[in-house]
PDB file of C-alpha atoms in Angstrom:
ATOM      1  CA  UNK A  13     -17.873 -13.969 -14.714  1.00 48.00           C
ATOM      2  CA  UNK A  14     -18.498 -10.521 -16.155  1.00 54.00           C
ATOM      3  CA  UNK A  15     -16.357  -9.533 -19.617  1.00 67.00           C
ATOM      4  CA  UNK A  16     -13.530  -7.650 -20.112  1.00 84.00           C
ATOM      5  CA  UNK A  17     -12.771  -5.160 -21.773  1.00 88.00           C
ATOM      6  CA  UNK A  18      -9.460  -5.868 -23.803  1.00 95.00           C
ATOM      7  CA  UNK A  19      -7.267  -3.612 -24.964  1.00 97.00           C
ATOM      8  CA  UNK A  20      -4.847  -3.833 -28.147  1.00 98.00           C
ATOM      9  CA  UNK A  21      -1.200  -5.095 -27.311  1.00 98.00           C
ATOM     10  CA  UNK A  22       1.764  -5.277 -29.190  1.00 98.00           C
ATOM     11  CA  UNK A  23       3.952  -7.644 -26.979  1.00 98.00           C
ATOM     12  CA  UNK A  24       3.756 -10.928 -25.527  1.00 98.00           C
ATOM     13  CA  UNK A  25       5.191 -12.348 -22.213  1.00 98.00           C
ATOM     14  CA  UNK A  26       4.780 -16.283 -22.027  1.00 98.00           C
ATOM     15  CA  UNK A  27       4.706 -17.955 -18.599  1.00 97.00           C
ATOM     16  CA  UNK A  28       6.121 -21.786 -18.474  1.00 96.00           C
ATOM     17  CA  UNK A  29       5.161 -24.980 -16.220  1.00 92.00           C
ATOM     18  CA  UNK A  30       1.791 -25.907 -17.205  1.00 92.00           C
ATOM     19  CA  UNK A  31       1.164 -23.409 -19.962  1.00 96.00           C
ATOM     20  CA  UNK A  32       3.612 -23.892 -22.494  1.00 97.00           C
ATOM     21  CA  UNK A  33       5.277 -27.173 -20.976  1.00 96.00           C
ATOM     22  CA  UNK A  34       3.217 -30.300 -19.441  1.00 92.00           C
ATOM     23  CA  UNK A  35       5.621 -30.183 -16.585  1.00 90.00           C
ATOM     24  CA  UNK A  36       2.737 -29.214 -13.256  1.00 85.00           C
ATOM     25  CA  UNK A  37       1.858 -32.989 -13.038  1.00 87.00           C
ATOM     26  CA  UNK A  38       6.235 -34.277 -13.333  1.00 89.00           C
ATOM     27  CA  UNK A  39       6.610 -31.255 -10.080  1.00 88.00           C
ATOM     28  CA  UNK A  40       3.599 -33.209  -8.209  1.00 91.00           C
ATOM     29  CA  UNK A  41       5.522 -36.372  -8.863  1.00 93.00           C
ATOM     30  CA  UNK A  42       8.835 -34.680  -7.567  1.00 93.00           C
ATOM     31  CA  UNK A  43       7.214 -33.702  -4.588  1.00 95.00           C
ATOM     32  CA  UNK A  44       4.956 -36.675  -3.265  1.00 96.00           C
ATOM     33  CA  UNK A  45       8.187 -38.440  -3.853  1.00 96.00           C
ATOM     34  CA  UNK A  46       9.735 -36.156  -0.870  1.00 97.00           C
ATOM     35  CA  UNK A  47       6.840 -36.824   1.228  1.00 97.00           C
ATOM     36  CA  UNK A  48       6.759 -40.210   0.483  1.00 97.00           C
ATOM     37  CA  UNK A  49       8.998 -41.107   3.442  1.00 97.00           C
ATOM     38  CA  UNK A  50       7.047 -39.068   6.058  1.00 97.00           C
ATOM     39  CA  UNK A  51       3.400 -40.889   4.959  1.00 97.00           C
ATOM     40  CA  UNK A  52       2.587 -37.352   3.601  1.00 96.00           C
ATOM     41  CA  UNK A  53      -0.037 -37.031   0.648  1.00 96.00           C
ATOM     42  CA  UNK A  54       0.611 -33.726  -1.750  1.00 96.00           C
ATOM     43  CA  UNK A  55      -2.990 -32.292  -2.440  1.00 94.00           C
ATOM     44  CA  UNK A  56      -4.463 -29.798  -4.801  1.00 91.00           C
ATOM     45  CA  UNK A  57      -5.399 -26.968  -2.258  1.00 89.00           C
ATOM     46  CA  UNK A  58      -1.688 -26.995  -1.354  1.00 93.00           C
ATOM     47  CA  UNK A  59      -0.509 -27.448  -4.418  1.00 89.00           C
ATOM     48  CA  UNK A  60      -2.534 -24.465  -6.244  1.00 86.00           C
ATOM     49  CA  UNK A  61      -0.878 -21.986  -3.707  1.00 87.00           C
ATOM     50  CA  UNK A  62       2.541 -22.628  -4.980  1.00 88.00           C
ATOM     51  CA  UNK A  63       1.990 -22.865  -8.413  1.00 82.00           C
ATOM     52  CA  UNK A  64       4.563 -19.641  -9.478  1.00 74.00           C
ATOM     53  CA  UNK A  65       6.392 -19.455  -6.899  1.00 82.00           C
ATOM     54  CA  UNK A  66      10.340 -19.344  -6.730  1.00 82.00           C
ATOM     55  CA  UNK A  67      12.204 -22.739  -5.698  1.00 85.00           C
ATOM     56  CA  UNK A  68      12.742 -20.948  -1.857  1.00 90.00           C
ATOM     57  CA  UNK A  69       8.942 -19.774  -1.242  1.00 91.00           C
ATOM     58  CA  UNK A  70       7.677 -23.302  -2.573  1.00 92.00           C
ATOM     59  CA  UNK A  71      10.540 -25.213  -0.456  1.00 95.00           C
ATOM     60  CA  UNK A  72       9.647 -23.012   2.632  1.00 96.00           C
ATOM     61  CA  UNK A  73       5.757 -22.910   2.215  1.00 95.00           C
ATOM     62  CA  UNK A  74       6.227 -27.133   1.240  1.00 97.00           C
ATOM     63  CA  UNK A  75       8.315 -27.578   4.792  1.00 97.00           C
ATOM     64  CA  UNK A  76       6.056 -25.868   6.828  1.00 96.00           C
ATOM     65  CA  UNK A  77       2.555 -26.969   5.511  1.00 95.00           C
ATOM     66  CA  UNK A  78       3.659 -30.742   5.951  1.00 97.00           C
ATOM     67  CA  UNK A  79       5.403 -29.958   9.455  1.00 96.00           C
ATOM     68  CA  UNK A  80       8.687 -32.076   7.497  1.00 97.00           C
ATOM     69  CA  UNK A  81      11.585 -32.477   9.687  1.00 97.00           C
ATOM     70  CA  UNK A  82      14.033 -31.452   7.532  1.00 97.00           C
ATOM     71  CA  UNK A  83      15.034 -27.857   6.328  1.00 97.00           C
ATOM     72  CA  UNK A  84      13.895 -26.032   2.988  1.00 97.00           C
ATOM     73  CA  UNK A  85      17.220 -26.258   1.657  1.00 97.00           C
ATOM     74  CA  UNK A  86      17.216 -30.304   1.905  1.00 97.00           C
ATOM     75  CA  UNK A  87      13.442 -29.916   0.911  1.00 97.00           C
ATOM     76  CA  UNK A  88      14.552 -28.131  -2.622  1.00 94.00           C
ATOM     77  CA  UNK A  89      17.075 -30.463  -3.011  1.00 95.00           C
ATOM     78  CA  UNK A  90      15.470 -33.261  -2.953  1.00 96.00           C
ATOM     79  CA  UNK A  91      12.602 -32.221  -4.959  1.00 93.00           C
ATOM     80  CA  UNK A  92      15.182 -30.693  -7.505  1.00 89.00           C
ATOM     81  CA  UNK A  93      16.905 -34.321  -7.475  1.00 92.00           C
ATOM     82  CA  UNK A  94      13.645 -35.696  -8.172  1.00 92.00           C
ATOM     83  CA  UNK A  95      12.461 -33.540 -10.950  1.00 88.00           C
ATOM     84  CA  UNK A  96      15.855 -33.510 -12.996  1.00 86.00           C
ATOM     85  CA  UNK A  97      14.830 -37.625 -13.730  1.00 85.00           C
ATOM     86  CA  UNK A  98      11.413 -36.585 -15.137  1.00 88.00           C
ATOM     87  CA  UNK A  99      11.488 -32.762 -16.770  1.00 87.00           C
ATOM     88  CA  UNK A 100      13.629 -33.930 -19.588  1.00 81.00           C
ATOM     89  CA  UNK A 101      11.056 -35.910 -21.183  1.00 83.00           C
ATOM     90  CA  UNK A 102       8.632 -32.506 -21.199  1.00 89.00           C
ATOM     91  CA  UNK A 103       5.838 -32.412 -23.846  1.00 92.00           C
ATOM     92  CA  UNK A 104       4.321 -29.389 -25.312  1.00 96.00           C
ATOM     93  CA  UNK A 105       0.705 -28.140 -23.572  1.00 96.00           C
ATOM     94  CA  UNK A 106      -1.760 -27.707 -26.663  1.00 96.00           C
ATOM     95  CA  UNK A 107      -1.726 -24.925 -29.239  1.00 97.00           C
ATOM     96  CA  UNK A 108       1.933 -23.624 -27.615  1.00 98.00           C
ATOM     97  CA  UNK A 109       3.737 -24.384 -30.688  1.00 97.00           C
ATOM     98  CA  UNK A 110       1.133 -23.049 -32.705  1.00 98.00           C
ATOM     99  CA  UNK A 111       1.158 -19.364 -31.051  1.00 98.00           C
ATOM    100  CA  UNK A 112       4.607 -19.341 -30.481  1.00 98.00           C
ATOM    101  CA  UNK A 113       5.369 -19.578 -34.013  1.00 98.00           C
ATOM    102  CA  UNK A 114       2.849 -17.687 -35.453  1.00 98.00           C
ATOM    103  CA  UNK A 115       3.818 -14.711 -33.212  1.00 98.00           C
ATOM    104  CA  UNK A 116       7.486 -15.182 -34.249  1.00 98.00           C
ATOM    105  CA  UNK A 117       5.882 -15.300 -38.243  1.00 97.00           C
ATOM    106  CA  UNK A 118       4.242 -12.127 -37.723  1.00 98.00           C
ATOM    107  CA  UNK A 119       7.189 -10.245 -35.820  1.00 98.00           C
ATOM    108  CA  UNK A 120       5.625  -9.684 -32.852  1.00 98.00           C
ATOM    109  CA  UNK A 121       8.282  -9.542 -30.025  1.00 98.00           C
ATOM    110  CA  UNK A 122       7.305 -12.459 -27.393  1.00 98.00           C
ATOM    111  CA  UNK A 123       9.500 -13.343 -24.029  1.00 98.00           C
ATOM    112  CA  UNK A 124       9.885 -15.867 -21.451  1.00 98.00           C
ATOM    113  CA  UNK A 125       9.066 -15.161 -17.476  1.00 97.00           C
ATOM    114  CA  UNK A 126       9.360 -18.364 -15.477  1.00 95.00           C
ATOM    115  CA  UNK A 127       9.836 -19.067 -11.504  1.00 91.00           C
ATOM    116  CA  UNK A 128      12.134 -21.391 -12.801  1.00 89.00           C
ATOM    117  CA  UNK A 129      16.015 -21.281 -12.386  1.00 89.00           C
ATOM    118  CA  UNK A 130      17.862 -20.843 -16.008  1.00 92.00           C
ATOM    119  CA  UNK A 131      19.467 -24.500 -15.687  1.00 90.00           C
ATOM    120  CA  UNK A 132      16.094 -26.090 -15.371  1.00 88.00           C
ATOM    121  CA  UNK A 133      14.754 -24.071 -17.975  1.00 92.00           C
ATOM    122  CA  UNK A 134      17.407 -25.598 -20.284  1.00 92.00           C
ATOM    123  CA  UNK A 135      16.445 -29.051 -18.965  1.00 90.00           C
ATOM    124  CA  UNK A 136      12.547 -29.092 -19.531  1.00 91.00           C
ATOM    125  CA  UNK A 137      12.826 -27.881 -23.120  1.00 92.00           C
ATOM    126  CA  UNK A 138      15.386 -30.104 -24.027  1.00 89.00           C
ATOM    127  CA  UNK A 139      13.444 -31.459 -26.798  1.00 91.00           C
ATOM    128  CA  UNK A 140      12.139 -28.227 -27.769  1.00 95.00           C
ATOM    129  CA  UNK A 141      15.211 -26.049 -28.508  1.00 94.00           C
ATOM    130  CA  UNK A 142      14.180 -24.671 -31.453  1.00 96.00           C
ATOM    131  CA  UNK A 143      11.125 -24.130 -30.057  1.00 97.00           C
ATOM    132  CA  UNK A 144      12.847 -21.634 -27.317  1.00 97.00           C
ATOM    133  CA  UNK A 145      15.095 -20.183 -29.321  1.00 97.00           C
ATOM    134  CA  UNK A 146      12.384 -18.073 -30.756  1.00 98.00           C
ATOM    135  CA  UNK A 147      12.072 -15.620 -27.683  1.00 98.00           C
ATOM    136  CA  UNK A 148      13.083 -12.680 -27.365  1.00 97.00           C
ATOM    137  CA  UNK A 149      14.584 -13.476 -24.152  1.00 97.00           C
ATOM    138  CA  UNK A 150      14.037 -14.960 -21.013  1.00 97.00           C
ATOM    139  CA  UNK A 151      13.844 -14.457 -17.700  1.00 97.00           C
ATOM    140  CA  UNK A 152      14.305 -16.913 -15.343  1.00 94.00           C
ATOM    141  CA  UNK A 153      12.743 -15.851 -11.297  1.00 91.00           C
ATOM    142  CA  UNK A 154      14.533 -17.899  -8.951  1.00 88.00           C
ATOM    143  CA  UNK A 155      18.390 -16.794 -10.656  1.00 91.00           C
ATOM    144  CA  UNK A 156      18.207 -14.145 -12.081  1.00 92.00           C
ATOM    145  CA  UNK A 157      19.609 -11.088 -10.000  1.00 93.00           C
ATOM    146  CA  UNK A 158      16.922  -8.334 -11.186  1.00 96.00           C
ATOM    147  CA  UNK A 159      14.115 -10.659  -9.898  1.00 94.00           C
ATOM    148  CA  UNK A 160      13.759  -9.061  -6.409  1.00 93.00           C
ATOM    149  CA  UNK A 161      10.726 -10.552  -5.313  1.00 92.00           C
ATOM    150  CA  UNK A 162       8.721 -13.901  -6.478  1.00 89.00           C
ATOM    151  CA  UNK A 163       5.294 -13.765  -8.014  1.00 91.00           C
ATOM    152  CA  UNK A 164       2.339 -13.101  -7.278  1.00 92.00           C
ATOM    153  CA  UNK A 165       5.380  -9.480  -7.089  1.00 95.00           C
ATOM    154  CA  UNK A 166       5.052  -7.874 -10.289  1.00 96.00           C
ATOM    155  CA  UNK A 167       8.599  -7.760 -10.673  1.00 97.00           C
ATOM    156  CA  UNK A 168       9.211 -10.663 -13.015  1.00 97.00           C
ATOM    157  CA  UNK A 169       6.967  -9.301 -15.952  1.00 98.00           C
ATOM    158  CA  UNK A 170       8.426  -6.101 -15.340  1.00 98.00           C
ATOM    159  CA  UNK A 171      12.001  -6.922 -15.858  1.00 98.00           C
ATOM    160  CA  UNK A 172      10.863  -8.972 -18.455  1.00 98.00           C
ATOM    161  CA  UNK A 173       9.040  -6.081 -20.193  1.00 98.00           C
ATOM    162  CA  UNK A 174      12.315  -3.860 -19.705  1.00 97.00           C
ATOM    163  CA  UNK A 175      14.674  -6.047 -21.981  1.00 98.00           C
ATOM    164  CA  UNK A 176      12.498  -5.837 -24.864  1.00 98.00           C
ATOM    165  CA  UNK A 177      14.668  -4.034 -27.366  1.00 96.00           C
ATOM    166  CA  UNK A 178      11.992  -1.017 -27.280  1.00 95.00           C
ATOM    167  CA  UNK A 179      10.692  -1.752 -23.815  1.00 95.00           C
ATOM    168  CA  UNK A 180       7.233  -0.999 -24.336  1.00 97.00           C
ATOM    169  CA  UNK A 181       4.913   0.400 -21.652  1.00 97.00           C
ATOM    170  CA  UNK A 182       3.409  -2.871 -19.095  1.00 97.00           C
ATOM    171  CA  UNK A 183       0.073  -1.980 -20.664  1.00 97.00           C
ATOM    172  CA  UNK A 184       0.938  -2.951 -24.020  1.00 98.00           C
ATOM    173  CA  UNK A 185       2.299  -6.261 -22.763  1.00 98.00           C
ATOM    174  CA  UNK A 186      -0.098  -9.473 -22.567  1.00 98.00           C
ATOM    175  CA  UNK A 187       0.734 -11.629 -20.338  1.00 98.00           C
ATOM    176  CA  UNK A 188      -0.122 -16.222 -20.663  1.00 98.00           C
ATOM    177  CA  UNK A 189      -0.404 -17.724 -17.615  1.00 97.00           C
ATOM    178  CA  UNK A 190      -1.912 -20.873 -15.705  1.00 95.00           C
ATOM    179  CA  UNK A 191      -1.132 -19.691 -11.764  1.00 92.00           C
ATOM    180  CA  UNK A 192      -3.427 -17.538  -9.497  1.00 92.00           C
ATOM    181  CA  UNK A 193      -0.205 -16.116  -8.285  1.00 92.00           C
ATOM    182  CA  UNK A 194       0.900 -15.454 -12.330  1.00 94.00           C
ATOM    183  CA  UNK A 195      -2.232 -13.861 -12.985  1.00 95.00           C
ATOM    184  CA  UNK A 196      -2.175 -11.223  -9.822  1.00 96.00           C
ATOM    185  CA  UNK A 197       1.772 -10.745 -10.890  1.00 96.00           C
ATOM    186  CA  UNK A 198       0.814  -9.826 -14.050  1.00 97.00           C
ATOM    187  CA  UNK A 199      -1.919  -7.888 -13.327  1.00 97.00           C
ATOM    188  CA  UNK A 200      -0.086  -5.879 -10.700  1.00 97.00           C
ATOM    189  CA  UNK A 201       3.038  -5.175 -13.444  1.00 97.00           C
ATOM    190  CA  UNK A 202      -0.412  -3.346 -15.207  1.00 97.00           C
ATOM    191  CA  UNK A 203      -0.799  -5.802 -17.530  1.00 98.00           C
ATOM    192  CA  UNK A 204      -3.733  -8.062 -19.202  1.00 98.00           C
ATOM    193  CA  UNK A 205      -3.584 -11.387 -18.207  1.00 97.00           C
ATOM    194  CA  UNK A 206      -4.816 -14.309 -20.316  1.00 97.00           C
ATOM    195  CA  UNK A 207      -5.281 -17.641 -17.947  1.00 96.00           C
ATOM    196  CA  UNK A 208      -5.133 -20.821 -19.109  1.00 96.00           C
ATOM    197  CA  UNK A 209      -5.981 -22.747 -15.559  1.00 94.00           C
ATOM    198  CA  UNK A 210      -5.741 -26.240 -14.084  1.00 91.00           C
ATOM    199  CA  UNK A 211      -9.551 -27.554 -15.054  1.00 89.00           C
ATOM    200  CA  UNK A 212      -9.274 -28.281 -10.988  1.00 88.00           C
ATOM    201  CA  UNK A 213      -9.342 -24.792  -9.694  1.00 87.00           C
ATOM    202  CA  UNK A 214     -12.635 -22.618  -8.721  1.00 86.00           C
ATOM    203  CA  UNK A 215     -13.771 -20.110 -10.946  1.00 88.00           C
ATOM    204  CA  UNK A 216     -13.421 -17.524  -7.788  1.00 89.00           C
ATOM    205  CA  UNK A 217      -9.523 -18.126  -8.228  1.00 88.00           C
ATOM    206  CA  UNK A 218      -9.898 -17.829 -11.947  1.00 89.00           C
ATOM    207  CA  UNK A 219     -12.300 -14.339 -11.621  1.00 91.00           C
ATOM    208  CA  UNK A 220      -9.248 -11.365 -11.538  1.00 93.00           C
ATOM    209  CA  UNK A 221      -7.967 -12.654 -15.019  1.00 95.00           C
ATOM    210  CA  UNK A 222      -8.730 -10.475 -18.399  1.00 96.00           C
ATOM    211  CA  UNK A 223      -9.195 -13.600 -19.956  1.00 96.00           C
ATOM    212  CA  UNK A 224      -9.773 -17.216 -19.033  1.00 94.00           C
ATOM    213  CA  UNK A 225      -9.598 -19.912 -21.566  1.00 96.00           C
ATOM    214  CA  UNK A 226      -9.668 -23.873 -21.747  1.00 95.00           C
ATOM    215  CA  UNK A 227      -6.461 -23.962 -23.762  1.00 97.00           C
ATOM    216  CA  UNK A 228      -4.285 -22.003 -25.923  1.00 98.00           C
ATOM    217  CA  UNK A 229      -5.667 -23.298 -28.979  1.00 97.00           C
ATOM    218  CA  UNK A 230      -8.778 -20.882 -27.988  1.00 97.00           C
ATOM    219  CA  UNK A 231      -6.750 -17.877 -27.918  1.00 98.00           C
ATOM    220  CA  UNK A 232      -8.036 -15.384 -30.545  1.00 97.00           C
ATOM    221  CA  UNK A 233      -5.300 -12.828 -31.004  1.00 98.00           C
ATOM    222  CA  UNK A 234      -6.971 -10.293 -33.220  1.00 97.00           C
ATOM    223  CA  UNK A 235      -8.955  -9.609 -29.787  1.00 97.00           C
ATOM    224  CA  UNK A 236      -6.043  -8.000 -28.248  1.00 98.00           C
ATOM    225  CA  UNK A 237      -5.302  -6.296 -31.756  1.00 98.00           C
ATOM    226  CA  UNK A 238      -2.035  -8.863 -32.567  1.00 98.00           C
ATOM    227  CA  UNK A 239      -2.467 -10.743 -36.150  1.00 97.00           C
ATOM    228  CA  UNK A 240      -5.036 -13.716 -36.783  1.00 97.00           C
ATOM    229  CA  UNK A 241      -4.169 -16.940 -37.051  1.00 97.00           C
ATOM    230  CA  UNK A 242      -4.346 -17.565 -41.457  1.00 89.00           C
ATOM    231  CA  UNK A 243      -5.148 -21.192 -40.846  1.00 75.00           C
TER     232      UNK A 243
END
């Protein structure tokens, strides 16, 4: 994969489910439990196409793929039933409390841009409030009203980059992310795009990122001109 150039930044904008919470592997519980009924077997190739999408575009995409008799309302439903018994136990992904805070140390505004509705954003970091609470803000994809269109649309990091208190041009924003669809969201908003993928997926789907690493304990963030880590 050829390098990158990478340009200095001076905010960050923090994608969720399986970068900064271990929740990918509780949703691909919550779902083979939905197909459990029908014989159904939730792979990886379907799985990696949803990962950013809104609660609607999953449910729809989920209904269709399996051919499930049932409509994407009782789809997300059921899968929302499911994952409210396993998101509260949540655990931090490696080096996310680390960043977080040293961002928040060195004053360097940092938000939240999730698919995820703001109730079960709540619910997956209820062990991690303090945690949260250091953001900026958040913005949550599938309810908030400003949120037009679900990645791999821009418009998620762009709202989010437009309620920074000095809403700073897209190209001074970084963007974390684990998702394909994340990374050409981000990307499209005219952002950089730091990837911290499933091991499982192909290097082709990893290839339009500005920067792939294995976790976010590699992240170096004097390359994107944001302090070093002192430790």
């Amino acid at each position: 994969m050829a390098k990158k150039v990478l340009r200095n930044v001076t905010h960050c904008i923090f994608d969720m489910d399986g970068l900064l919470l271990d929740t990918e592997r509780l949703y691909t519980d919550a779902a083979q439990q939905v197909l459990d009924p029908y014989g159904k077997t939730f792979t990886f190739d379907v799985k990696e196409q949803l990962m950013g999408l809104q609660t609607r575009q999953v449910a729809e995409f989920m209904v269709k793929s399996y051919e499930l008799p049932i409509t994407w309302e009782e789809y997300a439903k059921q899968q929302r039933d499911n994952a409210l018994s396993l998101m509260g136990n949540a655990q931090l992904m490696p080096g996310a409390a680390r960043l977080l805070r040293h961002l928040h140390a060195n004053k360097v505004p940092f938000a939240l841009a999730t698919s995820s509705g703001a109730d079960m954003v709540e619910l997956k970091s209820t062990h991690h409030k303090e945690l949260f609470s250091l953001f900026h803000h958040k913005v949550c994809g599938s309810t908030d009203a400003e949120v037009k269109n679900g990645k791999p649309a821009p418009d998620i990091f762009l709202v989010a980059a437009g309620r920074f208190s000095d809403t700073p041009d897209p190209s001074k924003c970084l963007v974390f992310e684990d998702s394909p669809n994340g990374v050409t969201a981000g990307e499209s908003a005219g952002m950089q795009v730091v990837m911290v993928p499933d091991p499982r997926l192909s290097e082709e789907r990893c290839s339009h990122a500005t920067q792939v690493l294995r976790s976010l304990e590699d992240f170096k963030p004097e390359q994107f001109g944001l302090p070093p880590f002192s430790d």
